[in-house]
């Protein structure tokens, strides 16, 4: 199985766990005299099995990410960490640009006037550059995910 397939399977398992959890919550309390739509004990058993599968898959994915090397020599794990760092930088720059460009209404000349302390255009350009790096790195990670075999543990 390719790493990308395992990532899709992980997502599907997580969605199934969430759906079963919602069904369980709906069935643990019913009006007196009514029966739940499903047996909560069976739903819990199914959730536990899915959680075990989810755990094994996460361990395999993490082991694969730590060992698999991308064309630039970085492991996928390092590339994911870099992607997270770029995403954080992008978010910070966007938040700073938004805060600096916000308009505060003044109703009279006596009210405090706010001015930006940074060059908003430069911050937005830096954010755009980081976003481009982020997209390119994400594309490389996605490509690697479809070529790397999942580690068997």
C-alpha positions as CSV (number, residue, x, y, z in Angstrom):
1,X,0.0,0.0,0.0
2,X,1.3,3.5,-0.9
3,X,1.6,6.1,1.9
4,X,-1.0,8.2,0.2
5,X,-3.5,5.4,0.3
6,X,-2.8,4.9,4.0
7,X,-3.4,8.6,4.6
8,X,-6.8,8.3,2.8
9,X,-7.6,5.2,4.9
10,X,-6.7,7.1,8.1
11,X,-9.0,9.9,7.1
12,X,-11.8,7.4,6.4
13,X,-11.4,5.6,9.7
14,X,-11.4,8.9,11.5
15,X,-14.7,9.9,9.8
16,X,-16.2,6.5,10.6
17,X,-15.2,6.9,14.3
18,X,-16.8,10.3,14.4
19,X,-20.0,9.1,12.8
20,X,-20.2,6.1,15.1
21,X,-19.5,8.3,18.1
22,X,-22.5,10.6,17.1
23,X,-24.7,7.5,16.7
24,X,-23.5,6.2,20.1
25,X,-24.3,9.6,21.8
26,X,-27.8,9.5,20.2
27,X,-28.4,6.0,21.6
28,X,-27.1,6.1,25.2
29,X,-30.2,7.9,26.5
30,X,-33.7,7.3,25.4
31,X,-37.2,7.9,26.8
32,X,-38.4,5.3,29.2
33,X,-40.1,2.6,27.3
34,X,-38.3,3.3,24.0
35,X,-35.4,1.3,22.6
36,X,-32.3,2.8,21.1
37,X,-31.9,2.6,17.4
38,X,-28.7,0.6,17.8
39,X,-27.2,-1.4,20.7
40,X,-24.7,1.0,22.3
41,X,-22.5,-1.9,23.5
42,X,-22.1,-3.1,19.9
43,X,-21.4,0.5,18.7
44,X,-18.7,0.8,21.4
45,X,-17.1,-2.5,20.3
46,X,-17.1,-1.3,16.7
47,X,-15.5,2.1,17.7
48,X,-12.9,0.3,19.7
49,X,-11.9,-1.9,16.8
50,X,-11.7,1.2,14.5
51,X,-9.5,2.9,17.1
52,X,-7.2,-0.1,17.2
53,X,-7.0,0.0,13.4
54,X,-6.4,3.8,13.5
55,X,-3.6,3.4,16.0
56,X,-1.8,0.8,13.9
57,X,-2.2,2.9,10.8
58,X,-0.8,6.0,12.5
59,X,2.2,4.1,13.7
60,X,2.9,2.8,10.2
61,X,2.4,6.3,8.7
62,X,4.8,7.9,11.2
63,X,7.4,5.2,10.8
64,X,7.2,5.6,7.0
65,X,7.4,9.4,7.3
66,X,10.5,9.1,9.5
67,X,12.3,6.8,7.0
68,X,11.2,7.8,3.6
69,X,13.5,10.2,1.8
70,X,12.3,12.7,-0.7
71,X,14.3,13.7,-3.8
72,X,15.8,16.7,-2.0
73,X,17.3,14.4,0.7
74,X,14.8,15.4,3.5
75,X,12.7,12.8,5.1
76,X,8.9,13.2,4.7
77,X,8.8,13.8,8.4
78,X,11.2,16.8,8.0
79,X,9.2,18.1,5.1
80,X,5.9,17.9,7.1
81,X,7.6,19.8,9.9
82,X,8.8,22.4,7.4
83,X,5.3,22.6,6.0
84,X,3.8,23.2,9.5
85,X,6.4,25.9,10.1
86,X,5.6,27.6,6.8
87,X,1.9,27.4,7.6
88,X,2.5,29.1,10.9
89,X,4.6,31.8,9.3
90,X,1.9,32.4,6.7
91,X,-0.8,32.7,9.4
92,X,1.2,35.1,11.5
93,X,2.0,37.4,8.5
94,X,-1.7,37.4,7.4
95,X,-2.8,38.2,10.9
96,X,-0.3,41.1,11.2
97,X,-1.3,42.5,7.8
98,X,-5.0,42.3,8.6
99,X,-4.5,43.9,12.0
100,X,-2.4,46.7,10.5
101,X,-4.9,47.4,7.7
102,X,-8.0,47.4,9.9
103,X,-9.9,50.7,9.9
104,X,-11.1,52.1,13.2
105,X,-13.9,54.6,12.9
106,X,-13.3,58.1,14.3
107,X,-16.4,60.2,15.0
108,X,-14.6,63.4,15.9
109,X,-11.2,65.0,15.5
110,X,-10.6,64.5,19.3
111,X,-10.6,60.8,19.1
112,X,-7.4,58.8,18.9
113,X,-6.1,58.1,15.4
114,X,-4.5,54.8,14.7
115,X,-1.6,54.4,12.2
116,X,0.1,51.3,11.0
117,X,3.6,50.7,12.3
118,X,4.6,48.4,9.4
119,X,4.6,48.4,5.7
120,X,1.4,46.4,4.9
121,X,2.3,45.8,1.3
122,X,5.7,44.3,2.3
123,X,4.0,42.0,4.9
124,X,1.4,40.9,2.3
125,X,4.1,40.2,-0.2
126,X,6.1,38.2,2.4
127,X,2.9,36.3,3.2
128,X,2.4,35.6,-0.5
129,X,6.0,34.3,-0.9
130,X,5.5,32.0,2.1
131,X,2.2,30.8,0.7
132,X,4.0,29.9,-2.6
133,X,6.7,28.0,-0.7
134,X,4.0,26.2,1.2
135,X,2.1,25.2,-1.9
136,X,5.3,24.0,-3.6
137,X,6.4,22.0,-0.6
138,X,2.9,20.5,-0.2
139,X,3.0,19.4,-3.8
140,X,6.3,17.7,-3.3
141,X,5.0,15.9,-0.2
142,X,1.9,14.7,-2.0
143,X,4.0,13.4,-4.9
144,X,6.2,11.5,-2.5
145,X,3.2,10.1,-0.7
146,X,2.1,8.4,-4.0
147,X,5.6,6.8,-4.6
148,X,6.5,5.6,-1.1
149,X,5.4,2.2,0.2
150,X,3.9,2.1,3.7
151,X,6.2,0.6,6.3
152,X,5.1,-2.7,7.7
153,X,5.3,-2.9,11.5
